PDB file of C-alpha atoms in Angstrom:
ATOM      1  CA  UNK X 195     -23.998  80.402-124.881  1.00 93.00           C
ATOM      2  CA  UNK X 196     -20.438  79.594-124.742  1.00 96.00           C
ATOM      3  CA  UNK X 197     -18.476  80.308-128.832  1.00 97.00           C
ATOM      4  CA  UNK X 198     -15.118  79.433-129.003  1.00 97.00           C
ATOM      5  CA  UNK X 199     -14.346  80.792-131.725  1.00 97.00           C
ATOM      6  CA  UNK X 200     -15.955  83.645-130.549  1.00 97.00           C
ATOM      7  CA  UNK X 201     -13.705  83.648-127.391  1.00 98.00           C
ATOM      8  CA  UNK X 202     -10.489  83.448-129.402  1.00 98.00           C
ATOM      9  CA  UNK X 203     -11.508  86.463-131.398  1.00 97.00           C
ATOM     10  CA  UNK X 204     -12.197  88.678-128.274  1.00 97.00           C
ATOM     11  CA  UNK X 205      -9.421  87.106-126.255  1.00 97.00           C
ATOM     12  CA  UNK X 206      -7.309  88.347-129.196  1.00 97.00           C
ATOM     13  CA  UNK X 207      -8.774  92.015-128.846  1.00 97.00           C
ATOM     14  CA  UNK X 208      -8.172  92.069-125.690  1.00 96.00           C
ATOM     15  CA  UNK X 209      -4.629  90.925-126.638  1.00 96.00           C
ATOM     16  CA  UNK X 210      -5.092  87.627-124.031  1.00 96.00           C
ATOM     17  CA  UNK X 211      -5.531  89.353-120.965  1.00 94.00           C
ATOM     18  CA  UNK X 212      -8.639  87.539-120.588  1.00 97.00           C
ATOM     19  CA  UNK X 213     -10.358  84.694-120.797  1.00 97.00           C
ATOM     20  CA  UNK X 214     -13.857  84.444-122.560  1.00 98.00           C
ATOM     21  CA  UNK X 215     -17.143  82.578-122.836  1.00 98.00           C
ATOM     22  CA  UNK X 216     -17.277  83.867-126.687  1.00 98.00           C
ATOM     23  CA  UNK X 217     -20.511  85.640-125.824  1.00 97.00           C
ATOM     24  CA  UNK X 218     -21.032  88.937-127.876  1.00 96.00           C
ATOM     25  CA  UNK X 219     -22.557  91.838-125.611  1.00 95.00           C
ATOM     26  CA  UNK X 220     -26.571  91.592-127.463  1.00 96.00           C
ATOM     27  CA  UNK X 221     -26.161  87.460-125.890  1.00 96.00           C
ATOM     28  CA  UNK X 222     -24.743  89.132-122.739  1.00 95.00           C
ATOM     29  CA  UNK X 223     -27.842  91.202-122.442  1.00 95.00           C
ATOM     30  CA  UNK X 224     -30.156  89.315-123.275  1.00 94.00           C
ATOM     31  CA  UNK X 225     -29.328  86.387-120.875  1.00 92.00           C
ATOM     32  CA  UNK X 226     -29.799  89.294-118.237  1.00 92.00           C
ATOM     33  CA  UNK X 227     -32.168  90.732-118.623  1.00 91.00           C
ATOM     34  CA  UNK X 228     -33.639  87.149-118.561  1.00 89.00           C
ATOM     35  CA  UNK X 229     -32.119  85.967-115.388  1.00 88.00           C
ATOM     36  CA  UNK X 230     -32.822  89.300-113.681  1.00 87.00           C
ATOM     37  CA  UNK X 231     -36.281  89.364-114.103  1.00 83.00           C
ATOM     38  CA  UNK X 232     -36.177  86.513-111.105  1.00 80.00           C
ATOM     39  CA  UNK X 233     -34.228  88.663-108.950  1.00 77.00           C
ATOM     40  CA  UNK X 234     -35.551  90.969-106.169  1.00 73.00           C
ATOM     41  CA  UNK X 235     -34.396  94.152-105.335  1.00 69.00           C
ATOM     42  CA  UNK X 236     -31.916  93.191-103.352  1.00 80.00           C
ATOM     43  CA  UNK X 237     -30.090  94.418-100.469  1.00 81.00           C
ATOM     44  CA  UNK X 238     -27.114  92.394-100.703  1.00 91.00           C
ATOM     45  CA  UNK X 239     -26.745  93.027-105.224  1.00 94.00           C
ATOM     46  CA  UNK X 240     -23.122  94.588-104.760  1.00 95.00           C
ATOM     47  CA  UNK X 241     -22.388  91.266-102.943  1.00 95.00           C
ATOM     48  CA  UNK X 242     -23.429  89.349-106.008  1.00 94.00           C
ATOM     49  CA  UNK X 243     -21.694  91.833-108.349  1.00 96.00           C
ATOM     50  CA  UNK X 244     -18.818  91.116-106.670  1.00 97.00           C
ATOM     51  CA  UNK X 245     -19.145  87.407-106.699  1.00 97.00           C
ATOM     52  CA  UNK X 246     -19.557  87.877-110.381  1.00 96.00           C
ATOM     53  CA  UNK X 247     -16.604  89.857-111.052  1.00 98.00           C
ATOM     54  CA  UNK X 248     -14.349  87.654-108.844  1.00 98.00           C
ATOM     55  CA  UNK X 249     -15.590  84.491-111.306  1.00 98.00           C
ATOM     56  CA  UNK X 250     -13.114  84.124-114.598  1.00 97.00           C
ATOM     57  CA  UNK X 251     -14.379  84.715-117.468  1.00 98.00           C
ATOM     58  CA  UNK X 252     -14.682  88.175-118.738  1.00 98.00           C
ATOM     59  CA  UNK X 253     -18.174  88.330-119.715  1.00 98.00           C
ATOM     60  CA  UNK X 254     -18.787  88.012-115.881  1.00 97.00           C
ATOM     61  CA  UNK X 255     -17.170  91.268-115.362  1.00 98.00           C
ATOM     62  CA  UNK X 256     -19.035  93.227-117.568  1.00 97.00           C
ATOM     63  CA  UNK X 257     -22.376  91.983-116.156  1.00 96.00           C
ATOM     64  CA  UNK X 258     -21.191  92.777-112.536  1.00 97.00           C
ATOM     65  CA  UNK X 259     -21.061  95.674-114.038  1.00 98.00           C
ATOM     66  CA  UNK X 260     -24.327  96.240-115.360  1.00 96.00           C
ATOM     67  CA  UNK X 261     -25.956  95.019-112.450  1.00 95.00           C
ATOM     68  CA  UNK X 262     -24.355  97.445-110.536  1.00 97.00           C
ATOM     69  CA  UNK X 263     -26.180 100.018-113.132  1.00 97.00           C
ATOM     70  CA  UNK X 264     -29.380  98.316-113.070  1.00 94.00           C
ATOM     71  CA  UNK X 265     -29.545  98.623-109.561  1.00 94.00           C
ATOM     72  CA  UNK X 266     -29.030 102.567-108.998  1.00 95.00           C
ATOM     73  CA  UNK X 267     -31.287 103.151-107.002  1.00 93.00           C
ATOM     74  CA  UNK X 268     -29.988 101.133-104.567  1.00 94.00           C
ATOM     75  CA  UNK X 269     -26.387 103.235-105.003  1.00 96.00           C
ATOM     76  CA  UNK X 270     -25.107 104.065-101.456  1.00 96.00           C
ATOM     77  CA  UNK X 271     -21.555 105.241 -99.921  1.00 96.00           C
ATOM     78  CA  UNK X 272     -19.865 101.424-100.965  1.00 98.00           C
ATOM     79  CA  UNK X 273     -20.069 102.085-104.911  1.00 98.00           C
ATOM     80  CA  UNK X 274     -17.038 104.092-105.343  1.00 98.00           C
ATOM     81  CA  UNK X 275     -15.335 101.556-103.245  1.00 98.00           C
ATOM     82  CA  UNK X 276     -16.502  98.599-105.334  1.00 98.00           C
ATOM     83  CA  UNK X 277     -15.452 100.806-108.379  1.00 98.00           C
ATOM     84  CA  UNK X 278     -11.670 100.963-107.230  1.00 98.00           C
ATOM     85  CA  UNK X 279     -11.349  97.498-106.928  1.00 98.00           C
ATOM     86  CA  UNK X 280     -12.857  96.480-109.907  1.00 98.00           C
ATOM     87  CA  UNK X 281     -10.735  98.895-111.862  1.00 98.00           C
ATOM     88  CA  UNK X 282      -7.641  97.907-109.886  1.00 98.00           C
ATOM     89  CA  UNK X 283      -8.502  94.062-110.173  1.00 98.00           C
ATOM     90  CA  UNK X 284      -9.035  94.331-114.079  1.00 97.00           C
ATOM     91  CA  UNK X 285      -6.721  97.782-115.027  1.00 97.00           C
ATOM     92  CA  UNK X 286      -7.927  98.031-118.747  1.00 97.00           C
ATOM     93  CA  UNK X 287      -9.894 100.207-120.865  1.00 97.00           C
ATOM     94  CA  UNK X 288     -12.943  98.375-121.460  1.00 97.00           C
ATOM     95  CA  UNK X 289     -13.355  98.584-117.557  1.00 98.00           C
ATOM     96  CA  UNK X 290     -12.997 101.911-117.006  1.00 98.00           C
ATOM     97  CA  UNK X 291     -14.236 103.163-119.974  1.00 97.00           C
ATOM     98  CA  UNK X 292     -17.879 101.352-117.945  1.00 98.00           C
ATOM     99  CA  UNK X 293     -17.088 102.147-114.830  1.00 98.00           C
ATOM    100  CA  UNK X 294     -16.141 105.999-115.316  1.00 98.00           C
ATOM    101  CA  UNK X 295     -18.905 107.418-117.298  1.00 98.00           C
ATOM    102  CA  UNK X 296     -22.179 104.818-116.555  1.00 98.00           C
ATOM    103  CA  UNK X 297     -21.439 104.540-112.923  1.00 98.00           C
ATOM    104  CA  UNK X 298     -19.441 107.307-110.541  1.00 98.00           C
ATOM    105  CA  UNK X 299     -20.731 110.068-113.169  1.00 98.00           C
ATOM    106  CA  UNK X 300     -24.446 109.148-112.023  1.00 98.00           C
ATOM    107  CA  UNK X 301     -23.269 108.360-108.053  1.00 98.00           C
ATOM    108  CA  UNK X 302     -21.135 111.930-108.602  1.00 98.00           C
ATOM    109  CA  UNK X 303     -24.247 113.452-109.564  1.00 97.00           C
ATOM    110  CA  UNK X 304     -26.067 111.947-107.016  1.00 97.00           C
ATOM    111  CA  UNK X 305     -23.451 112.518-104.389  1.00 97.00           C
ATOM    112  CA  UNK X 306     -21.858 115.137-104.970  1.00 97.00           C
ATOM    113  CA  UNK X 307     -20.131 115.599-101.792  1.00 97.00           C
ATOM    114  CA  UNK X 308     -18.425 112.354-102.279  1.00 97.00           C
ATOM    115  CA  UNK X 309     -16.215 112.994-105.236  1.00 98.00           C
ATOM    116  CA  UNK X 310     -13.596 115.262-103.832  1.00 98.00           C
ATOM    117  CA  UNK X 311     -12.412 113.241-101.757  1.00 98.00           C
ATOM    118  CA  UNK X 312     -11.985 110.243-104.343  1.00 98.00           C
ATOM    119  CA  UNK X 313     -10.970 112.118-107.324  1.00 98.00           C
ATOM    120  CA  UNK X 314      -7.987 113.737-105.020  1.00 98.00           C
ATOM    121  CA  UNK X 315      -7.723 109.737-103.812  1.00 98.00           C
ATOM    122  CA  UNK X 316      -7.739 108.549-107.605  1.00 98.00           C
ATOM    123  CA  UNK X 317      -5.548 111.218-108.513  1.00 98.00           C
ATOM    124  CA  UNK X 318      -2.619 111.508-106.401  1.00 98.00           C
ATOM    125  CA  UNK X 319      -2.720 107.472-106.647  1.00 98.00           C
ATOM    126  CA  UNK X 320      -0.229 107.542-109.084  1.00 97.00           C
ATOM    127  CA  UNK X 321      -2.719 104.795-110.764  1.00 98.00           C
ATOM    128  CA  UNK X 322      -3.440 105.829-114.591  1.00 98.00           C
ATOM    129  CA  UNK X 323      -6.680 103.515-114.093  1.00 98.00           C
ATOM    130  CA  UNK X 324      -7.820 105.151-111.561  1.00 98.00           C
ATOM    131  CA  UNK X 325      -6.761 108.832-113.071  1.00 98.00           C
ATOM    132  CA  UNK X 326      -8.790 107.318-116.300  1.00 98.00           C
ATOM    133  CA  UNK X 327     -11.804 107.677-114.343  1.00 98.00           C
ATOM    134  CA  UNK X 328     -11.343 110.968-113.217  1.00 98.00           C
ATOM    135  CA  UNK X 329     -10.813 112.095-116.545  1.00 98.00           C
ATOM    136  CA  UNK X 330     -13.674 110.616-117.834  1.00 98.00           C
ATOM    137  CA  UNK X 331     -16.755 110.308-115.100  1.00 98.00           C
ATOM    138  CA  UNK X 332     -18.251 113.433-116.469  1.00 98.00           C
ATOM    139  CA  UNK X 333     -18.266 111.695-120.044  1.00 98.00           C
ATOM    140  CA  UNK X 334     -22.348 112.449-120.364  1.00 98.00           C
ATOM    141  CA  UNK X 335     -21.955 115.397-118.099  1.00 98.00           C
ATOM    142  CA  UNK X 336     -22.772 117.760-120.950  1.00 96.00           C
ATOM    143  CA  UNK X 337     -23.293 121.343-120.231  1.00 94.00           C
ATOM    144  CA  UNK X 338     -23.623 119.918-116.352  1.00 93.00           C
ATOM    145  CA  UNK X 339     -19.359 119.345-116.918  1.00 97.00           C
ATOM    146  CA  UNK X 340     -17.797 121.966-114.440  1.00 97.00           C
ATOM    147  CA  UNK X 341     -15.038 122.839-116.446  1.00 98.00           C
ATOM    148  CA  UNK X 342     -12.946 124.416-113.739  1.00 98.00           C
ATOM    149  CA  UNK X 343     -12.552 120.442-112.901  1.00 98.00           C
ATOM    150  CA  UNK X 344     -11.760 119.204-115.376  1.00 98.00           C
ATOM    151  CA  UNK X 345      -9.041 122.058-116.630  1.00 98.00           C
ATOM    152  CA  UNK X 346      -7.375 121.141-113.291  1.00 98.00           C
ATOM    153  CA  UNK X 347      -7.612 117.546-113.675  1.00 98.00           C
ATOM    154  CA  UNK X 348      -6.335 117.618-117.893  1.00 98.00           C
ATOM    155  CA  UNK X 349      -3.532 119.897-116.361  1.00 98.00           C
ATOM    156  CA  UNK X 350      -2.419 118.070-114.134  1.00 98.00           C
ATOM    157  CA  UNK X 351      -1.764 115.188-116.393  1.00 98.00           C
ATOM    158  CA  UNK X 352      -1.374 116.378-119.671  1.00 97.00           C
ATOM    159  CA  UNK X 353       2.361 115.700-119.848  1.00 96.00           C
ATOM    160  CA  UNK X 354       1.708 112.278-119.047  1.00 98.00           C
ATOM    161  CA  UNK X 355       3.941 109.684-121.795  1.00 98.00           C
ATOM    162  CA  UNK X 356       0.744 107.102-121.022  1.00 98.00           C
ATOM    163  CA  UNK X 357      -1.439 106.711-124.506  1.00 98.00           C
ATOM    164  CA  UNK X 358      -4.311 105.668-122.525  1.00 98.00           C
ATOM    165  CA  UNK X 359      -4.526 108.898-120.285  1.00 98.00           C
ATOM    166  CA  UNK X 360      -3.525 110.859-123.353  1.00 98.00           C
ATOM    167  CA  UNK X 361      -5.761 109.703-125.384  1.00 98.00           C
ATOM    168  CA  UNK X 362      -8.498 109.833-122.463  1.00 98.00           C
ATOM    169  CA  UNK X 363      -8.224 113.663-122.024  1.00 98.00           C
ATOM    170  CA  UNK X 364      -8.525 113.953-126.220  1.00 98.00           C
ATOM    171  CA  UNK X 365     -12.102 111.991-125.224  1.00 98.00           C
ATOM    172  CA  UNK X 366     -13.383 113.656-123.232  1.00 98.00           C
ATOM    173  CA  UNK X 367     -12.564 117.302-124.619  1.00 98.00           C
ATOM    174  CA  UNK X 368     -13.989 115.624-128.374  1.00 98.00           C
ATOM    175  CA  UNK X 369     -17.231 115.103-126.133  1.00 97.00           C
ATOM    176  CA  UNK X 370     -17.586 117.923-124.469  1.00 98.00           C
ATOM    177  CA  UNK X 371     -16.724 119.851-127.660  1.00 97.00           C
ATOM    178  CA  UNK X 372     -19.927 118.403-128.309  1.00 96.00           C
ATOM    179  CA  UNK X 373     -21.993 120.883-126.055  1.00 96.00           C
ATOM    180  CA  UNK X 374     -19.278 123.817-126.013  1.00 97.00           C
ATOM    181  CA  UNK X 375     -16.801 123.613-128.873  1.00 97.00           C
ATOM    182  CA  UNK X 376     -15.928 127.319-127.963  1.00 97.00           C
ATOM    183  CA  UNK X 377     -14.434 127.001-124.797  1.00 98.00           C
ATOM    184  CA  UNK X 378     -12.643 123.245-126.165  1.00 98.00           C
ATOM    185  CA  UNK X 379     -11.355 125.389-129.199  1.00 97.00           C
ATOM    186  CA  UNK X 380      -9.963 127.675-126.739  1.00 97.00           C
ATOM    187  CA  UNK X 381      -8.517 125.071-123.751  1.00 98.00           C
ATOM    188  CA  UNK X 382      -6.798 123.893-126.291  1.00 97.00           C
ATOM    189  CA  UNK X 383      -5.079 127.066-127.740  1.00 97.00           C
ATOM    190  CA  UNK X 384      -3.662 128.029-124.216  1.00 97.00           C
ATOM    191  CA  UNK X 385      -2.743 124.659-123.255  1.00 98.00           C
ATOM    192  CA  UNK X 386       0.368 122.612-123.975  1.00 97.00           C
ATOM    193  CA  UNK X 387      -1.525 119.081-124.640  1.00 98.00           C
ATOM    194  CA  UNK X 388      -0.341 115.471-126.076  1.00 98.00           C
ATOM    195  CA  UNK X 389      -0.811 115.335-129.871  1.00 97.00           C
ATOM    196  CA  UNK X 390      -2.883 113.021-129.460  1.00 98.00           C
ATOM    197  CA  UNK X 391      -4.789 114.506-127.194  1.00 98.00           C
ATOM    198  CA  UNK X 392      -5.331 117.522-128.963  1.00 97.00           C
ATOM    199  CA  UNK X 393      -5.835 115.605-132.098  1.00 97.00           C
ATOM    200  CA  UNK X 394      -8.328 114.321-130.641  1.00 97.00           C
ATOM    201  CA  UNK X 395     -10.167 117.135-128.921  1.00 98.00           C
ATOM    202  CA  UNK X 396     -10.686 118.964-131.873  1.00 97.00           C
ATOM    203  CA  UNK X 397     -11.460 116.195-134.539  1.00 94.00           C
ATOM    204  CA  UNK X 398     -14.981 117.202-135.224  1.00 90.00           C
ATOM    205  CA  UNK X 399     -13.892 121.198-134.565  1.00 91.00           C
ATOM    206  CA  UNK X 400     -13.364 122.628-138.048  1.00 64.00           C
TER     207      UNK X 400
END
């Protein structure tokens, strides 16, 4: 399914940080669905995902995350460490933006006792991509989002000059504004945020 022309443009879009086969997401998912049918619900799915993550082309890295998501009912306490390893191995937005809401978010709902340890660990790491995980994991929580926790995370990073931190703060606030616009509007008014974060947060609020 590789396509050299698509590979060129996909790599260019990612600032040539990764090697691509040139297989776009719809085809990736079609192939994954075909292949995964032949796999039993295996205890070693995380080892398989790790092998995929270590292959050279970036499409395999995407599919390693798809496999982990697919095996959600088998998740255990290895998941956050796997997420951390993936984030450090491939420190870029397209990886964290799947890992955070699609894996960490559901994981922390399923195992809430795990959350504090990892959020503290990553917030104190000084690594912007691990910190981005902490901002974005509740992206799909809607009214299940705990505002005190979110506020503490945002305020501890609100003075960051990093684009990807400022952007993530704006994104989580913009998303939560769909469920609780009053809280987001008040939060932005009461605290000093980077211009980018504020602009993104209020994007759909009048």
